[in-house]
PDB file of C-alpha atoms in Angstrom:
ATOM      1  CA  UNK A   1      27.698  90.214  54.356  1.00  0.00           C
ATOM      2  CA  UNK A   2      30.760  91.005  56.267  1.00  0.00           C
ATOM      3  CA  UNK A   3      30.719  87.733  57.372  1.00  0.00           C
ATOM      4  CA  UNK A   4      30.205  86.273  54.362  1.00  0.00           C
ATOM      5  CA  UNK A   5      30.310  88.372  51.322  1.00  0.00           C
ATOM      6  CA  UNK A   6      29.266  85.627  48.810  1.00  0.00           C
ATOM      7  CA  UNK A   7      25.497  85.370  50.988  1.00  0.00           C
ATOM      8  CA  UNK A   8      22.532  86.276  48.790  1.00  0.00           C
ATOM      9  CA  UNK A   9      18.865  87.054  50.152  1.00  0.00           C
ATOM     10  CA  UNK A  10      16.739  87.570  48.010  1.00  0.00           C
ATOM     11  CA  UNK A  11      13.119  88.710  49.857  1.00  0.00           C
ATOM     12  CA  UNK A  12      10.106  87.019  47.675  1.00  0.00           C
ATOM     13  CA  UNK A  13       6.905  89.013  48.540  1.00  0.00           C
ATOM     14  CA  UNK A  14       4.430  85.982  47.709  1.00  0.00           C
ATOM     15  CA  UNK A  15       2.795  82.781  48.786  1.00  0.00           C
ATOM     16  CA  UNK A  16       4.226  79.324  47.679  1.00  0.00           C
ATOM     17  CA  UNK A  17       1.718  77.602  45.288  1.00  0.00           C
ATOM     18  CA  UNK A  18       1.297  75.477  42.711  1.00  0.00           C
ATOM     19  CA  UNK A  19       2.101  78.382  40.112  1.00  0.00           C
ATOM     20  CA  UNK A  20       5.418  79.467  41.748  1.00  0.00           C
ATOM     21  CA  UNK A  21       6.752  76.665  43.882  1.00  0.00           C
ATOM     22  CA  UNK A  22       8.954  74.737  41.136  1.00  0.00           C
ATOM     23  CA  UNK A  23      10.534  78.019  40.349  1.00  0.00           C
ATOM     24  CA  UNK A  24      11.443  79.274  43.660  1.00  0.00           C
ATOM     25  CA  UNK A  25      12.897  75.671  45.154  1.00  0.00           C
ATOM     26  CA  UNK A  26      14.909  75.769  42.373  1.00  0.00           C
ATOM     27  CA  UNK A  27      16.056  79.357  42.956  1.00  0.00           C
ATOM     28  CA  UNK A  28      17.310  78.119  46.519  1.00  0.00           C
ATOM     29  CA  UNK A  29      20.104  76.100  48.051  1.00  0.00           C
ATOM     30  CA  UNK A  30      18.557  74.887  50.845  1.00  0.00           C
ATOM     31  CA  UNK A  31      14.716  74.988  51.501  1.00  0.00           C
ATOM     32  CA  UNK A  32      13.335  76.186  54.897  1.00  0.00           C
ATOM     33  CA  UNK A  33       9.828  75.627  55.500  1.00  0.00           C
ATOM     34  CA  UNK A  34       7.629  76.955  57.959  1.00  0.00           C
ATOM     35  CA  UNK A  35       4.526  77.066  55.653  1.00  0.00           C
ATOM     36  CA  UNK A  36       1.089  76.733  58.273  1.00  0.00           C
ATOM     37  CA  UNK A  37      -0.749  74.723  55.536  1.00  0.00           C
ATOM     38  CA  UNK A  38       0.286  70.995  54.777  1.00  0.00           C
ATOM     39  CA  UNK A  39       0.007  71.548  51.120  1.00  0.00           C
ATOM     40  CA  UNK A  40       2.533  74.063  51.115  1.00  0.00           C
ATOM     41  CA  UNK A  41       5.078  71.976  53.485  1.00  0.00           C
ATOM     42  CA  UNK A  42       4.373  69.176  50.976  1.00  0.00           C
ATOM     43  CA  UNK A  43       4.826  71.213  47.444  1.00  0.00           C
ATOM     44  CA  UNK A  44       8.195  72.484  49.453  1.00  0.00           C
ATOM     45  CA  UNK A  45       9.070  68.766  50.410  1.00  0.00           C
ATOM     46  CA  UNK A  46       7.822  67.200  46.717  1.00  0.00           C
ATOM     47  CA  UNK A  47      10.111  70.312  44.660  1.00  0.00           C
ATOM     48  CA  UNK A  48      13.361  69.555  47.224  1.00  0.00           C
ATOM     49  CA  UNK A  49      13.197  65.842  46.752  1.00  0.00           C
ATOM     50  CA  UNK A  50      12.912  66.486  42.414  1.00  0.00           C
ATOM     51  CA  UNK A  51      15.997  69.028  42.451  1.00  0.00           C
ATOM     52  CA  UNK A  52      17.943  66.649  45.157  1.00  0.00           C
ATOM     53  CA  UNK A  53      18.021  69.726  47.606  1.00  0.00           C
ATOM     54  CA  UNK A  54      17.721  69.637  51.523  1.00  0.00           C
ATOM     55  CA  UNK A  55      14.706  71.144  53.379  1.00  0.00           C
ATOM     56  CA  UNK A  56      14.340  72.063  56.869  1.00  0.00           C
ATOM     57  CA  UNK A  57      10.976  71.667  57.829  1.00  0.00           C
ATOM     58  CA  UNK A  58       9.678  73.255  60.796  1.00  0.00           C
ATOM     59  CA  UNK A  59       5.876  73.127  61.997  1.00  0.00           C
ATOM     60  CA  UNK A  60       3.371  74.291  64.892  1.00  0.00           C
ATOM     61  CA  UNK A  61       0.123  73.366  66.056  1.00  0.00           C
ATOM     62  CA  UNK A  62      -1.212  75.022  69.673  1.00  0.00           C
ATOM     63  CA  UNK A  63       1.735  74.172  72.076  1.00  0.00           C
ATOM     64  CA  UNK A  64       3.555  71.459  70.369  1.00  0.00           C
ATOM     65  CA  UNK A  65       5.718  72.136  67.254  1.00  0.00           C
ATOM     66  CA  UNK A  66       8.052  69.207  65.599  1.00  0.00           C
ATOM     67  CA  UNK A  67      11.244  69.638  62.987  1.00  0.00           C
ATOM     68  CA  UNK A  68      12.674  67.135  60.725  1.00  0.00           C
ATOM     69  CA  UNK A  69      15.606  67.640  57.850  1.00  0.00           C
ATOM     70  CA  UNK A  70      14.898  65.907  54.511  1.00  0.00           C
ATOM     71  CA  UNK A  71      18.221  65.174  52.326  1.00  0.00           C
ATOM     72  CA  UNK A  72      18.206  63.565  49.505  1.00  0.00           C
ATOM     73  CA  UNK A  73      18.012  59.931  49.803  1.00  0.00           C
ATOM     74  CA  UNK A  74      16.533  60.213  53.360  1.00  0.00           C
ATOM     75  CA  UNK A  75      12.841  59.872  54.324  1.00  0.00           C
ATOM     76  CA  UNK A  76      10.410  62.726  52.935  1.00  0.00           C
ATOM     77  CA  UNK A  77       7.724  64.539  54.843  1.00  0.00           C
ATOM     78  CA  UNK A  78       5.860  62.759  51.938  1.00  0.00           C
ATOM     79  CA  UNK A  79       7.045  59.351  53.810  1.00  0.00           C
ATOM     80  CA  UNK A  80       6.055  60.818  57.322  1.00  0.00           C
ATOM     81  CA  UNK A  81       2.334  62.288  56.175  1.00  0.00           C
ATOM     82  CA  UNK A  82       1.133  59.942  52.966  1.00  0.00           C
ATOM     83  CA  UNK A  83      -2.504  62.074  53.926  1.00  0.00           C
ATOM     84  CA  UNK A  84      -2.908  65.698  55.194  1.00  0.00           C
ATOM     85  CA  UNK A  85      -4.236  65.332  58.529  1.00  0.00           C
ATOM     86  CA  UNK A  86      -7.782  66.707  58.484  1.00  0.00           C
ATOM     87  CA  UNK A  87      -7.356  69.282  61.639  1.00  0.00           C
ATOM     88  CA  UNK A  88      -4.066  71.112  60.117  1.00  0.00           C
ATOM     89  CA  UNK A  89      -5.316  74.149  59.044  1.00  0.00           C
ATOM     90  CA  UNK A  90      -4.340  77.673  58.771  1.00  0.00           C
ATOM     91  CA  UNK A  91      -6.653  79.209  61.455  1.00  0.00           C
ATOM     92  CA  UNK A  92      -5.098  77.122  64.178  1.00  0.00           C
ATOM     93  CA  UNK A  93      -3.962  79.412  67.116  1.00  0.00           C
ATOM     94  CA  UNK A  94      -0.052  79.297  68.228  1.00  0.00           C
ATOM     95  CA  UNK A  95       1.793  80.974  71.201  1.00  0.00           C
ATOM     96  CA  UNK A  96       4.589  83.239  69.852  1.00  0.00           C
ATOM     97  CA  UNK A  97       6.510  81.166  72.259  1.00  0.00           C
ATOM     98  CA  UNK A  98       6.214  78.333  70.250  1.00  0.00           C
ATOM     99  CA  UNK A  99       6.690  80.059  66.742  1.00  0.00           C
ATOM    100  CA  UNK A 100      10.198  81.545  68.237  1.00  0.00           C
ATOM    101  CA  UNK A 101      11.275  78.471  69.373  1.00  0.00           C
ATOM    102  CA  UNK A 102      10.800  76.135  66.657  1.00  0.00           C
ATOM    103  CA  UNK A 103      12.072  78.821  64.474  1.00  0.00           C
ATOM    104  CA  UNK A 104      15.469  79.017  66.440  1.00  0.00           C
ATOM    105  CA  UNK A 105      15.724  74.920  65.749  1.00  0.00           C
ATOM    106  CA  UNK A 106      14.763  75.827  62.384  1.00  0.00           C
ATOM    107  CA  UNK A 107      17.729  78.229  61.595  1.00  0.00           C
ATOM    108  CA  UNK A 108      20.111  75.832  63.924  1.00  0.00           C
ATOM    109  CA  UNK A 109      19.075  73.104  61.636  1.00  0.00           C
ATOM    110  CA  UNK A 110      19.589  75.100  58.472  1.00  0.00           C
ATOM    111  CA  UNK A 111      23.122  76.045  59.392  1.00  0.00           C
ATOM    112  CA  UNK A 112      24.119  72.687  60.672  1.00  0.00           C
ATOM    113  CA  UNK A 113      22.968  71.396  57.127  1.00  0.00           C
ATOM    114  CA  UNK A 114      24.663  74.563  55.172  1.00  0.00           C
ATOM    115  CA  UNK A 115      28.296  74.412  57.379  1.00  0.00           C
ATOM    116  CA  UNK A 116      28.684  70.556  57.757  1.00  0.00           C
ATOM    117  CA  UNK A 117      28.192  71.008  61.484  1.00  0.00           C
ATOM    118  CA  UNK A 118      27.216  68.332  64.111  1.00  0.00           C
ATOM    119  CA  UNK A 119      23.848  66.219  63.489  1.00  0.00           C
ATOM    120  CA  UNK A 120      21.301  67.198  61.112  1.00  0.00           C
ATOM    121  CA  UNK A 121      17.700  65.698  62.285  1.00  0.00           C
ATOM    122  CA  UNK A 122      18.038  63.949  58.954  1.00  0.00           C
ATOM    123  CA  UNK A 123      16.138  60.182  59.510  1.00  0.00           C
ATOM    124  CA  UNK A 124      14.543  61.637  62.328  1.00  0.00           C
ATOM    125  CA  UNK A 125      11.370  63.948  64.038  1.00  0.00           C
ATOM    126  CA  UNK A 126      12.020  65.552  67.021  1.00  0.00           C
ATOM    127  CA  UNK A 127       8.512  66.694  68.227  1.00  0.00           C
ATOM    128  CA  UNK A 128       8.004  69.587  71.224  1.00  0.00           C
ATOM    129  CA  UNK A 129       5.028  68.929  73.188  1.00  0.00           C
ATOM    130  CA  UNK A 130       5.636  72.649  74.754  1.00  0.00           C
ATOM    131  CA  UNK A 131       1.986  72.520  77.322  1.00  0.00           C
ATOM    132  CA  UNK A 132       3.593  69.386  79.248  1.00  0.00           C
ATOM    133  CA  UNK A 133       7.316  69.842  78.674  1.00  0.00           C
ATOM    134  CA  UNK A 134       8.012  66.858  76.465  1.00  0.00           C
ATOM    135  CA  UNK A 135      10.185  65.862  73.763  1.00  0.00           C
ATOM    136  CA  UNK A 136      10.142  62.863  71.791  1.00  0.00           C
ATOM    137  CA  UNK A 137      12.495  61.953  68.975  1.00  0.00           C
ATOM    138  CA  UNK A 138      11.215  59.213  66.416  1.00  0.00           C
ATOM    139  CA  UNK A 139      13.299  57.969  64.007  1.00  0.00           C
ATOM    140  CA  UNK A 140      11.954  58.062  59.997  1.00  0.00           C
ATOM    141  CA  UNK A 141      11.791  55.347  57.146  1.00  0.00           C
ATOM    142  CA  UNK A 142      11.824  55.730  53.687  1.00  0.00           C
ATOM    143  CA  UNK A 143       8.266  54.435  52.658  1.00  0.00           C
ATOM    144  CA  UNK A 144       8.638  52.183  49.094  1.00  0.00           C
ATOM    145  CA  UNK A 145       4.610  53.843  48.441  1.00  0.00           C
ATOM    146  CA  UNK A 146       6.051  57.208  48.599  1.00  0.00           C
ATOM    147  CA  UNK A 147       4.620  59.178  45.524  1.00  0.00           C
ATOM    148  CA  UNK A 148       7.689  61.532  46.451  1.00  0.00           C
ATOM    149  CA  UNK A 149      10.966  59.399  47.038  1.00  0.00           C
ATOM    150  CA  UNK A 150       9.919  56.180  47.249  1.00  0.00           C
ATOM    151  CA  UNK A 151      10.880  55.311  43.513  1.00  0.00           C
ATOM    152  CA  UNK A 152      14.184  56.120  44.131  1.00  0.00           C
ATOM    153  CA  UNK A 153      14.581  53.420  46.634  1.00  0.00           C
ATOM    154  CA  UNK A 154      17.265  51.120  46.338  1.00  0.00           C
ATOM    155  CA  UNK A 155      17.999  52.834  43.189  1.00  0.00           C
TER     156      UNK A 155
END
């Protein structure tokens, strides 16, 4: 706050879910996700896109983590995952190594998007393979199928 006295946290003591996730995207300026489950990255994603918010989202699996920044009228996660991949789940074991770093990019991300600063990795994945040392960036496409964004294509 002495920084910035017009910053607001507000601390939510609950999981995102189908009961609660409208509400608190639209409580938000900017969505950061780092949800374990798909279904929660993709509520966060499908809520963003409705209310024409950005959303940093951030994931992990083992030793490779990825990060991708959805604005509105770029590619969705919906666009990037049309089917939750079978072997996401929440039990999955990661390195706090990996959770630290990908959070750091995370936070980078969110105040590149929030300042107007540099490059958001909007149109884009960058993915960490963290047990060999790589680091691939792919570039994203809007999908026209998309149940999420796709209808606003070319509209």
């Amino acid at each position: 706050r002495e920084l910035n006295p017009a910053l607001q946290v507000t601390a939510v003591a609950e999981n995102i879910g189908p009961a609660n996730a409208e509400s608190l995207v639209s409580q938000v300026d900017l969505v950061v996700s780092a949800a374990p489950l798909f279904q929660e990255r993709l509520m966060m994603n499908q809520y963003a896109v409705a209310q024409g918010k950005a959303l940093v989202d951030c994931a992990m699996y083992e030793l490779e983590a990825q990060i991708t920044v959805v604005r509105p009228g770029s590619p969705c996660l919906a666009c990037l995952y049309p089917q939750v991949p079978p072997d996401w789940k929440r039990q999955f074991p990661v390195f706090g190594a990996v959770a630290g770093m990908i959070g750091a990019m995370g936070a980078m991300e969110a105040i590149k998007v929030i300042a107007g600063l540099g490059r958001p990795l909007t149109d884009q994945l960058l993915m960490f393979d963290l047990r060999n040392g790589g680091l691939r960036r792919m570039k994203t496409a809007r999908r026209a199928d998309c149940p999420v964004c796709g209808k606003a294509i070319g509209a």
